[in-house]
Short mmCIF file of C-alpha atoms in Angstrom, two decimals:
data_model
loop_
_atom_site.label_atom_id
_atom_site.label_comp_id
_atom_site.label_asym_id
_atom_site.label_seq_id
_atom_site.Cartn_x
_atom_site.Cartn_y
_atom_site.Cartn_z
CA UNK A 1 -28.11 3.74 -29.82
CA UNK A 2 -25.47 5.45 -27.77
CA UNK A 3 -26.16 4.91 -24.10
CA UNK A 4 -23.54 7.37 -22.93
CA UNK A 5 -23.58 10.86 -24.37
CA UNK A 6 -22.04 12.88 -21.61
CA UNK A 7 -19.06 11.96 -19.46
CA UNK A 8 -18.85 14.36 -16.55
CA UNK A 9 -16.33 14.47 -13.73
CA UNK A 10 -18.65 15.81 -11.06
CA UNK A 11 -15.92 16.55 -8.55
CA UNK A 12 -13.91 19.73 -8.41
CA UNK A 13 -10.24 19.29 -9.23
CA UNK A 14 -7.45 21.38 -7.74
CA UNK A 15 -4.79 23.35 -9.52
CA UNK A 16 -1.06 22.60 -9.29
CA UNK A 17 0.88 25.25 -7.36
CA UNK A 18 4.29 26.69 -8.18
CA UNK A 19 4.47 29.00 -5.16
CA UNK A 20 2.45 28.77 -1.96
CA UNK A 21 3.19 32.32 -0.85
CA UNK A 22 0.36 34.86 -1.06
CA UNK A 23 0.70 38.59 -1.48
CA UNK A 24 -1.42 39.71 1.48
CA UNK A 25 -0.21 37.30 4.15
CA UNK A 26 1.36 40.18 6.11
CA UNK A 27 -2.16 41.50 6.79
CA UNK A 28 -2.89 38.30 8.72
CA UNK A 29 -0.20 39.16 11.29
CA UNK A 30 -2.51 41.38 13.33
CA UNK A 31 -3.86 38.59 15.50
CA UNK A 32 -0.98 36.17 15.06
CA UNK A 33 2.06 35.53 17.20
CA UNK A 34 5.39 34.95 15.49
CA UNK A 35 8.72 33.84 16.86
CA UNK A 36 12.02 35.28 15.70
CA UNK A 37 13.40 32.21 13.96
CA UNK A 38 16.20 31.26 11.67
CA UNK A 39 15.58 31.66 7.99
CA UNK A 40 15.09 28.74 5.67
CA UNK A 41 18.64 29.04 4.37
CA UNK A 42 20.13 28.41 7.84
CA UNK A 43 17.63 25.76 8.84
CA UNK A 44 19.24 22.35 9.42
CA UNK A 45 16.92 19.91 7.69
CA UNK A 46 15.68 17.12 9.93
CA UNK A 47 14.54 14.72 7.22
CA UNK A 48 11.87 12.05 7.50
CA UNK A 49 11.87 9.69 10.42
CA UNK A 50 12.04 6.67 8.14
CA UNK A 51 14.76 7.77 5.74
CA UNK A 52 17.62 6.69 8.00
CA UNK A 53 17.30 3.14 6.71
CA UNK A 54 17.37 4.09 3.16
CA UNK A 55 19.89 3.42 0.51
CA UNK A 56 20.05 0.87 -2.23
CA UNK A 57 22.23 -0.30 -5.07
CA UNK A 58 19.12 -0.97 -7.13
CA UNK A 59 19.44 -0.42 -10.86
CA UNK A 60 16.32 0.20 -12.92
CA UNK A 61 16.41 -0.72 -16.60
CA UNK A 62 14.13 1.66 -18.43
CA UNK A 63 11.90 0.03 -21.02
CA UNK A 64 8.38 0.42 -22.35
CA UNK A 65 6.86 -0.33 -18.92
CA UNK A 66 9.39 1.67 -16.85
CA UNK A 67 8.89 5.28 -17.79
CA UNK A 68 10.88 8.29 -16.56
CA UNK A 69 8.78 11.18 -15.30
CA UNK A 70 9.65 14.80 -15.94
CA UNK A 71 9.05 17.76 -13.67
CA UNK A 72 9.12 21.55 -13.87
CA UNK A 73 11.67 23.72 -12.09
CA UNK A 74 9.25 24.27 -9.20
CA UNK A 75 8.72 20.51 -8.69
CA UNK A 76 5.00 21.24 -8.81
CA UNK A 77 3.94 18.86 -11.61
CA UNK A 78 5.06 15.52 -13.05
CA UNK A 79 4.45 14.51 -16.65
CA UNK A 80 5.16 12.03 -19.44
CA UNK A 81 5.47 12.54 -23.18
CA UNK A 82 2.70 10.93 -25.23
CA UNK A 83 2.85 10.76 -29.03
CA UNK A 84 -0.27 10.54 -31.17
CA UNK A 85 0.39 8.57 -34.33
CA UNK A 86 -2.08 9.06 -37.18
CA UNK A 87 -1.81 6.79 -40.19
CA UNK A 88 -2.91 9.54 -42.57
CA UNK A 89 -0.73 12.22 -41.00
CA UNK A 90 2.66 13.20 -42.37
CA UNK A 91 3.89 14.22 -38.93
CA UNK A 92 3.06 12.60 -35.62
CA UNK A 93 2.53 14.85 -32.63
CA UNK A 94 4.04 14.56 -29.15
CA UNK A 95 2.35 16.04 -26.10
CA UNK A 96 3.55 16.50 -22.50
CA UNK A 97 0.69 15.21 -20.32
CA UNK A 98 0.41 15.73 -16.57
CA UNK A 99 0.35 12.42 -14.67
CA UNK A 100 -2.83 12.69 -12.63
CA UNK A 101 -4.23 9.94 -10.41
CA UNK A 102 -7.10 12.29 -9.55
CA UNK A 103 -8.53 12.47 -13.08
CA UNK A 104 -10.79 9.88 -14.67
CA UNK A 105 -9.73 10.38 -18.29
CA UNK A 106 -6.89 11.62 -20.47
CA UNK A 107 -7.35 14.78 -22.47
CA UNK A 108 -5.32 16.94 -24.85
CA UNK A 109 -5.97 20.55 -25.82
CA UNK A 110 -7.68 20.66 -29.20
CA UNK A 111 -6.41 22.83 -32.05
CA UNK A 112 -9.68 24.75 -31.76
CA UNK A 113 -8.82 25.88 -28.23
CA UNK A 114 -8.09 29.62 -28.17
CA UNK A 115 -8.10 30.19 -24.40
CA UNK A 116 -4.99 31.22 -22.46
CA UNK A 117 -4.70 27.74 -20.97
CA UNK A 118 -3.86 26.37 -24.44
CA UNK A 119 -1.24 28.97 -25.28
CA UNK A 120 2.06 27.37 -24.22
CA UNK A 121 2.04 23.75 -25.34
CA UNK A 122 1.32 21.77 -28.53
CA UNK A 123 -2.33 21.23 -29.43
CA UNK A 124 -4.00 18.24 -31.06
CA UNK A 125 -4.92 18.68 -34.75
CA UNK A 126 -7.65 16.09 -35.24
CA UNK A 127 -11.30 16.10 -36.28
CA UNK A 128 -12.82 12.62 -35.85
CA UNK A 129 -14.62 12.62 -32.52
CA UNK A 130 -17.54 10.86 -30.85
CA UNK A 131 -20.79 12.64 -29.95
CA UNK A 132 -19.74 12.11 -26.36
CA UNK A 133 -18.94 15.24 -24.42
CA UNK A 134 -16.72 15.31 -21.37
CA UNK A 135 -16.41 17.93 -18.68
CA UNK A 136 -14.03 18.44 -15.76
CA UNK A 137 -14.40 21.22 -13.20
CA UNK A 138 -11.32 22.81 -11.66
CA UNK A 139 -11.31 25.28 -8.81
CA UNK A 140 -10.51 28.10 -11.23
CA UNK A 141 -12.28 27.02 -14.38
CA UNK A 142 -13.76 24.26 -16.48
CA UNK A 143 -12.41 21.92 -19.14
CA UNK A 144 -14.81 20.59 -21.74
CA UNK A 145 -14.73 18.96 -25.15
CA UNK A 146 -15.41 15.77 -27.07
CA UNK A 147 -13.91 12.29 -26.91
CA UNK A 148 -11.81 10.94 -29.76
CA UNK A 149 -13.59 8.10 -31.54
CA UNK A 150 -10.98 5.41 -30.88
CA UNK A 151 -12.32 2.64 -33.20
CA UNK A 152 -12.71 5.02 -36.16
CA UNK A 153 -9.72 7.27 -35.60
CA UNK A 154 -7.03 4.90 -36.91
CA UNK A 155 -4.51 6.35 -34.48
CA UNK A 156 -2.26 4.92 -31.80
CA UNK A 157 -0.70 6.48 -28.73
CA UNK A 158 2.94 5.98 -27.77
CA UNK A 159 4.11 6.77 -24.24
CA UNK A 160 7.73 7.86 -23.88
CA UNK A 161 8.48 6.77 -27.46
CA UNK A 162 8.21 3.08 -26.60
CA UNK A 163 4.84 1.90 -25.17
CA UNK A 164 2.16 1.70 -27.87
CA UNK A 165 -1.53 1.80 -26.90
CA UNK A 166 -4.37 1.12 -29.36
CA UNK A 167 -8.07 1.94 -29.06
CA UNK A 168 -7.45 4.26 -26.15
CA UNK A 169 -10.07 6.97 -25.77
CA UNK A 170 -8.97 10.45 -24.81
CA UNK A 171 -10.68 13.82 -24.81
CA UNK A 172 -10.03 16.83 -26.99
CA UNK A 173 -10.48 19.94 -24.87
CA UNK A 174 -11.94 22.95 -26.61
CA UNK A 175 -11.56 25.15 -23.54
CA UNK A 176 -8.89 25.00 -20.84
CA UNK A 177 -8.64 27.12 -17.64
CA UNK A 178 -6.04 29.88 -17.64
CA UNK A 179 -3.93 28.33 -14.86
CA UNK A 180 -2.64 25.81 -17.41
CA UNK A 181 -0.83 28.70 -19.08
CA UNK A 182 1.67 28.50 -16.19
CA UNK A 183 2.86 25.11 -17.45
CA UNK A 184 4.19 23.72 -20.72
CA UNK A 185 1.75 20.82 -20.73
CA UNK A 186 -0.84 19.94 -23.35
CA UNK A 187 -3.23 18.07 -21.09
CA UNK A 188 -3.62 15.30 -18.56
CA UNK A 189 -2.98 11.55 -18.49
CA UNK A 190 -5.55 10.30 -16.01
CA UNK A 191 -4.79 7.18 -13.98
CA UNK A 192 -7.83 6.89 -11.78
CA UNK A 193 -9.08 3.87 -9.84
CA UNK A 194 -12.04 3.51 -12.21
CA UNK A 195 -11.72 0.02 -13.70
CA UNK A 196 -14.42 0.45 -16.36
CA UNK A 197 -13.54 -0.97 -19.79
CA UNK A 198 -16.61 0.43 -21.58
CA UNK A 199 -15.01 3.45 -23.17
CA UNK A 200 -11.32 2.50 -23.11
CA UNK A 201 -10.63 5.57 -20.99
CA UNK A 202 -8.67 3.78 -18.26
CA UNK A 203 -5.10 3.42 -19.52
CA UNK A 204 -4.17 0.48 -17.28
CA UNK A 205 -7.32 -1.47 -18.12
CA UNK A 206 -6.73 -0.84 -21.82
CA UNK A 207 -3.10 -1.97 -21.61
CA UNK A 208 -4.22 -5.19 -19.95
CA UNK A 209 -6.92 -5.70 -22.58
CA UNK A 210 -4.21 -5.38 -25.25
CA UNK A 211 -1.98 -7.79 -23.25
CA UNK A 212 0.75 -5.18 -22.85
CA UNK A 213 0.62 -5.77 -19.08
CA UNK A 214 -0.55 -8.74 -17.05
CA UNK A 215 -2.26 -6.66 -14.38
CA UNK A 216 -3.92 -3.25 -14.21
CA UNK A 217 -1.61 -1.64 -11.69
CA UNK A 218 1.17 0.91 -11.59
CA UNK A 219 3.71 2.26 -9.13
CA UNK A 220 5.33 5.67 -8.81
CA UNK A 221 8.51 6.88 -7.19
CA UNK A 222 8.87 10.65 -7.29
CA UNK A 223 12.27 12.30 -7.18
CA UNK A 224 13.01 16.02 -7.32
CA UNK A 225 16.59 16.69 -8.38
CA UNK A 226 17.71 20.14 -7.25
CA UNK A 227 21.47 20.31 -7.68
CA UNK A 228 21.58 19.57 -11.40
CA UNK A 229 19.94 21.27 -14.35
CA UNK A 230 17.42 18.53 -14.88
CA UNK A 231 13.80 17.81 -15.63
CA UNK A 232 13.99 14.26 -14.19
CA UNK A 233 11.05 13.73 -11.83
CA UNK A 234 10.94 10.04 -10.95
CA UNK A 235 9.68 6.76 -12.38
CA UNK A 236 6.37 5.25 -13.42
CA UNK A 237 6.27 1.42 -13.37
CA UNK A 238 3.37 -0.18 -15.22
CA UNK A 239 1.77 -3.59 -14.79
CA UNK A 240 4.07 -6.38 -13.65
CA UNK A 241 6.96 -3.93 -13.30
CA UNK A 242 5.23 -2.38 -10.29
CA UNK A 243 5.76 -5.63 -8.39
CA UNK A 244 9.17 -6.39 -9.87
CA UNK A 245 10.77 -3.20 -8.61
CA UNK A 246 8.96 -3.20 -5.28
CA UNK A 247 11.67 -5.53 -4.01
CA UNK A 248 14.48 -3.09 -4.83
CA UNK A 249 12.94 0.41 -4.71
CA UNK A 250 10.94 -0.10 -1.52
CA UNK A 251 12.58 -0.41 1.90
CA UNK A 252 9.88 -2.68 3.34
CA UNK A 253 7.23 -5.02 1.92
CA UNK A 254 4.34 -3.16 0.31
CA UNK A 255 1.30 -2.92 2.59
CA UNK A 256 -2.00 -2.24 0.86
CA UNK A 257 -5.32 -0.79 1.94
CA UNK A 258 -8.64 -0.97 0.06
CA UNK A 259 -9.89 1.96 -1.95
CA UNK A 260 -13.13 3.46 -0.65
CA UNK A 261 -15.70 3.11 -3.47
CA UNK A 262 -16.51 6.49 -5.01
CA UNK A 263 -18.06 7.63 -8.29
CA UNK A 264 -15.10 9.86 -9.12
CA UNK A 265 -12.56 7.03 -9.35
CA UNK A 266 -10.39 8.65 -6.69
CA UNK A 267 -7.63 6.66 -5.00
CA UNK A 268 -9.38 7.23 -1.68
CA UNK A 269 -8.49 5.41 1.54
CA UNK A 270 -9.97 5.66 5.01
CA UNK A 271 -7.60 7.15 7.56
CA UNK A 272 -8.70 5.91 10.96
CA UNK A 273 -6.53 8.29 13.00
CA UNK A 274 -4.42 11.39 12.40
CA UNK A 275 -1.93 12.55 15.02
CA UNK A 276 0.82 15.14 15.17
CA UNK A 277 4.05 15.79 17.04
CA UNK A 278 4.68 19.52 17.38
CA UNK A 279 7.94 21.46 17.33
CA UNK A 280 7.95 21.30 21.13
CA UNK A 281 7.40 17.54 21.20
CA UNK A 282 3.73 17.75 22.15
CA UNK A 283 1.59 14.87 20.89
CA UNK A 284 -2.00 15.53 19.85
CA UNK A 285 -4.72 13.70 17.94
CA UNK A 286 -7.11 14.98 15.30
CA UNK A 287 -10.74 14.47 16.24
CA UNK A 288 -12.23 11.87 13.92
CA UNK A 289 -11.44 9.65 10.94
CA UNK A 290 -10.95 11.17 7.49
CA UNK A 291 -10.98 10.05 3.87
CA UNK A 292 -7.66 10.69 2.12
CA UNK A 293 -7.28 10.99 -1.66
CA UNK A 294 -3.78 10.25 -2.99
CA UNK A 295 -3.28 12.46 -5.99
CA UNK A 296 -0.20 13.00 -8.15
CA UNK A 297 -1.85 16.02 -9.77
CA UNK A 298 -1.85 17.95 -6.50
CA UNK A 299 1.37 19.67 -5.51
CA UNK A 300 0.90 19.83 -1.74
CA UNK A 301 -1.93 18.87 0.61
CA UNK A 302 -5.49 20.20 0.48
CA UNK A 303 -7.80 19.80 3.49
CA UNK A 304 -11.18 21.21 4.45
CA UNK A 305 -10.52 24.70 5.78
CA UNK A 306 -11.33 23.93 9.43
CA UNK A 307 -9.21 20.77 9.34
CA UNK A 308 -6.22 22.58 7.82
CA UNK A 309 -6.37 25.22 10.55
CA UNK A 310 -6.64 22.53 13.23
CA UNK A 311 -3.61 20.68 11.86
CA UNK A 312 -1.48 23.84 11.83
CA UNK A 313 -2.56 24.47 15.42
CA UNK A 314 -1.53 20.94 16.41
CA UNK A 315 1.87 21.33 14.75
CA UNK A 316 2.77 24.91 15.62
CA UNK A 317 0.52 25.99 18.49
CA UNK A 318 -0.10 29.71 18.05
CA UNK A 319 3.13 30.22 16.12
CA UNK A 320 1.56 30.28 12.68
CA UNK A 321 -0.19 32.82 10.49
CA UNK A 322 -3.46 32.23 8.61
CA UNK A 323 -5.26 34.52 6.18
CA UNK A 324 -8.68 32.82 6.58
CA UNK A 325 -8.54 31.95 2.88
CA UNK A 326 -6.80 28.63 3.40
CA UNK A 327 -3.21 29.89 3.22
CA UNK A 328 -0.76 29.51 6.11
CA UNK A 329 2.76 30.36 7.17
CA UNK A 330 4.83 28.92 10.01
CA UNK A 331 8.36 29.39 11.40
CA UNK A 332 10.94 28.14 8.93
CA UNK A 333 12.88 26.45 11.74
CA UNK A 334 9.85 24.49 12.96
CA UNK A 335 10.04 20.71 13.28
CA UNK A 336 7.44 18.03 13.88
CA UNK A 337 5.49 15.48 11.89
CA UNK A 338 2.03 14.17 11.06
CA UNK A 339 1.16 10.48 11.33
CA UNK A 340 -1.61 8.98 9.23
CA UNK A 341 -2.99 5.70 10.56
CA UNK A 342 -4.54 3.63 7.78
CA UNK A 343 -6.04 0.87 9.90
CA UNK A 344 -2.70 -0.02 11.47
CA UNK A 345 -0.45 1.16 8.64
CA UNK A 346 1.35 4.30 9.86
CA UNK A 347 2.54 6.82 7.26
CA UNK A 348 4.71 9.74 8.38
CA UNK A 349 4.85 13.22 6.92
CA UNK A 350 7.58 15.50 8.22
CA UNK A 351 7.06 19.25 8.56
CA UNK A 352 10.00 19.49 6.16
CA UNK A 353 7.71 18.24 3.40
CA UNK A 354 5.04 20.89 3.89
CA UNK A 355 7.54 23.75 4.18
CA UNK A 356 7.58 25.91 1.05
CA UNK A 357 9.38 29.20 0.35
CA UNK A 358 10.26 31.80 2.97
CA UNK A 359 8.45 35.11 2.90
CA UNK A 360 10.50 38.21 2.22
CA UNK A 361 7.69 40.59 3.18
CA UNK A 362 8.37 42.94 6.09
CA UNK A 363 7.16 41.35 9.32
CA UNK A 364 7.19 37.84 7.88
CA UNK A 365 10.92 37.19 7.89
CA UNK A 366 11.65 33.73 9.24
CA UNK A 367 8.19 32.51 8.21
CA UNK A 368 7.71 29.97 5.44
CA UNK A 369 4.59 29.34 3.41
CA UNK A 370 2.82 26.05 4.02
CA UNK A 371 2.10 23.41 1.40
CA UNK A 372 -0.90 22.32 3.46
CA UNK A 373 -3.85 24.45 2.38
CA UNK A 374 -7.46 24.75 3.42
CA UNK A 375 -10.32 24.57 0.92
CA UNK A 376 -13.98 25.07 1.56
CA UNK A 377 -14.93 23.03 -1.49
CA UNK A 378 -13.40 19.67 -0.58
CA UNK A 379 -14.83 17.23 1.99
CA UNK A 380 -11.74 15.00 1.76
CA UNK A 381 -8.05 15.29 2.56
CA UNK A 382 -6.05 15.41 -0.66
CA UNK A 383 -2.47 14.18 -0.21
CA UNK A 384 -0.41 15.16 -3.22
CA UNK A 385 3.14 14.89 -4.51
CA UNK A 386 4.67 16.39 -1.36
CA UNK A 387 3.36 13.35 0.51
CA UNK A 388 3.83 10.71 -2.19
CA UNK A 389 7.49 11.54 -2.87
CA UNK A 390 8.42 9.73 0.34
CA UNK A 391 6.99 6.37 -0.72
CA UNK A 392 7.08 3.69 -3.34
CA UNK A 393 3.36 3.68 -3.99
CA UNK A 394 1.47 0.94 -5.84
CA UNK A 395 -1.94 1.74 -7.34
CA UNK A 396 -3.86 -1.46 -8.11
CA UNK A 397 -6.93 -1.07 -10.35
CA UNK A 398 -7.72 -4.81 -10.39
CA UNK A 399 -7.86 -5.19 -6.62
CA UNK A 400 -9.00 -1.63 -5.90
CA UNK A 401 -6.21 -1.02 -3.42
CA UNK A 402 -3.25 1.26 -2.87
CA UNK A 403 -0.02 0.12 -1.23
CA UNK A 404 2.89 1.92 0.39
CA UNK A 405 6.45 1.41 1.50
CA UNK A 406 9.13 3.99 2.31
CA UNK A 407 11.10 4.37 -0.91
CA UNK A 408 14.84 3.83 -1.06
CA UNK A 409 16.94 6.95 -0.96
CA UNK A 410 19.40 5.90 -3.64
CA UNK A 411 19.01 4.11 -6.95
CA UNK A 412 20.32 4.19 -10.49
CA UNK A 413 18.69 3.72 -13.85
CA UNK A 414 19.85 2.70 -17.28
CA UNK A 415 18.10 4.01 -20.37
CA UNK A 416 16.92 1.63 -23.05
CA UNK A 417 19.28 2.03 -26.00
CA UNK A 418 16.32 1.88 -28.37
CA UNK A 419 14.39 4.64 -26.60
CA UNK A 420 14.40 8.10 -28.07
CA UNK A 421 15.29 9.66 -24.75
CA UNK A 422 17.82 12.08 -23.16
CA UNK A 423 19.76 12.55 -20.00
CA UNK A 424 19.89 14.61 -16.88
CA UNK A 425 22.36 17.43 -17.37
CA UNK A 426 24.57 16.91 -14.38
CA UNK A 427 27.90 18.12 -15.61
CA UNK A 428 29.06 14.57 -16.34
CA UNK A 429 31.24 13.45 -19.20
CA UNK A 430 30.00 13.36 -22.74
CA UNK A 431 30.82 9.70 -23.15
CA UNK A 432 28.21 7.02 -23.67
CA UNK A 433 27.86 6.52 -19.95
CA UNK A 434 27.02 9.55 -17.83
CA UNK A 435 26.18 9.82 -14.16
CA UNK A 436 25.10 12.45 -11.67
CA UNK A 437 24.30 12.47 -7.99
CA UNK A 438 21.28 14.60 -7.20
CA UNK A 439 19.33 15.51 -4.07
CA UNK A 440 15.74 16.50 -3.48
CA UNK A 441 13.91 19.38 -1.86
CA UNK A 442 11.20 21.84 -2.79
CA UNK A 443 11.86 25.09 -4.57
CA UNK A 444 9.78 27.75 -6.26
CA UNK A 445 9.56 31.39 -7.18
CA UNK A 446 7.34 34.01 -5.58
CA UNK A 447 3.87 34.34 -7.06
CA UNK A 448 0.35 34.58 -5.74
CA UNK A 449 -0.84 31.09 -4.83
CA UNK A 450 -4.14 29.60 -5.90
CA UNK A 451 -4.73 26.12 -4.46
CA UNK A 452 -3.34 22.68 -4.88
CA UNK A 453 -6.26 20.81 -6.55
CA UNK A 454 -10.11 21.29 -5.84
CA UNK A 455 -12.00 18.71 -5.17
CA UNK A 456 -1.76 -5.80 9.71
CA UNK A 457 0.09 -3.19 11.72
CA UNK A 458 3.31 -1.57 10.68
CA UNK A 459 5.03 1.73 11.30
CA UNK A 460 6.83 3.33 8.38
CA UNK A 461 8.81 5.40 10.96
CA UNK A 462 15.25 17.24 -20.84
CA UNK A 463 14.55 14.81 -22.09
CA UNK A 464 16.89 11.79 -22.48
CA UNK A 465 19.46 11.68 -25.47
CA UNK A 466 19.92 8.69 -27.79
CA UNK A 467 23.18 7.56 -26.23
CA UNK A 468 23.70 3.83 -26.07
CA UNK A 469 23.92 3.65 -22.27
CA UNK A 470 22.99 6.25 -19.68
CA UNK A 471 23.62 5.55 -16.02
CA UNK A 472 22.28 7.92 -13.42
CA UNK A 473 22.70 7.81 -9.68
CA UNK A 474 19.63 9.31 -8.06
CA UNK A 475 19.78 10.40 -4.42
CA UNK A 476 16.95 12.14 -2.62
CA UNK A 477 18.54 12.28 0.81
#
């Protein structure tokens, strides 16, 4: 008898965001005070406090366990290509799947899906499923469907054309929220902290079970190239490679903190103290400890509404605008930082990293939208890609911990000659070896924003082409 017939993610997930500006922010100016500041274009970037140390001659050799991530032009999502190989099929299918540490399972849009959210990317043509339903609630809609019957399906999954996974259970979504129509992705590759092996839904646990890795852990380093025409978004290191490259891609030894147990499988850590340094140099402390969820599927930061307002007040005094719907704007020339104290481990977040596009609306010139949003539906602080891009972050399923170190600001990688991959278009030569120097910052186009996604002491002050050798110099200074 089946003991599990319904797999439900009971938490509310947030949506990725391409543009944090909202159409009616000018109406919030009535009771707000605004300085006459420089625009974003003339703002001299201050950078993170800890990046001064950071360069490296590290070279990463891409292989089946070192996977390049791709990103969209807004730097709002990060994904990998996953191929589904069916023995009986004449053509295998490849799907771009959003890398999401906030989701418990992987899912792909089913061929039966007719909703707008399934309109832009390939869909999965397959019929053998389990009687097990799955459901995932997003802030703007619901995803539901059935799980693929892994033992009976006679299919394998291949990540980035090189890493083969057998008996991995993913979902086929029959309905997908409309916000997915903004992205050319077919679904989600969940990498949650849930270590359960029962259903084969945890990729890292399944890889270890198949002896593809010696430990159920992974590391990410997010890069956002802006000055080349590129979809390169960073690196995903699986299993033992997470430790191997920690010595070259991290500035300092990795320091880990335990994951707070939770039914959702979130990478949640207790933050004992949050403090801020404002543009004027004023230091202030947030009242109380918080639980922080580290989530690659969230573009910016999502806090409870009252907490988000309090943090903007700490950073900018009364020089910010709020619409009471969780959206904020602050002077584009503002400085400052937030410090997260994880039981003695201090993680910095510069105001630079929560600054999004400048408003062009009359009365809002010199004001930039904020990547830190307020949500009434989340009790936790969700720290997304805008935060994680500053660190080499290790997610350890086996030990239920997450570790951090400031990432190096410069590294190169060499593509595996056997991988069916392609290169960053950086205007380099067309010879077998090509290189490009790229830098990172946030960019986007103006749209109406939704939300980012719903639901020891130390201070840490596309598509590749089948060329034989590709060498890229990646700089995120």
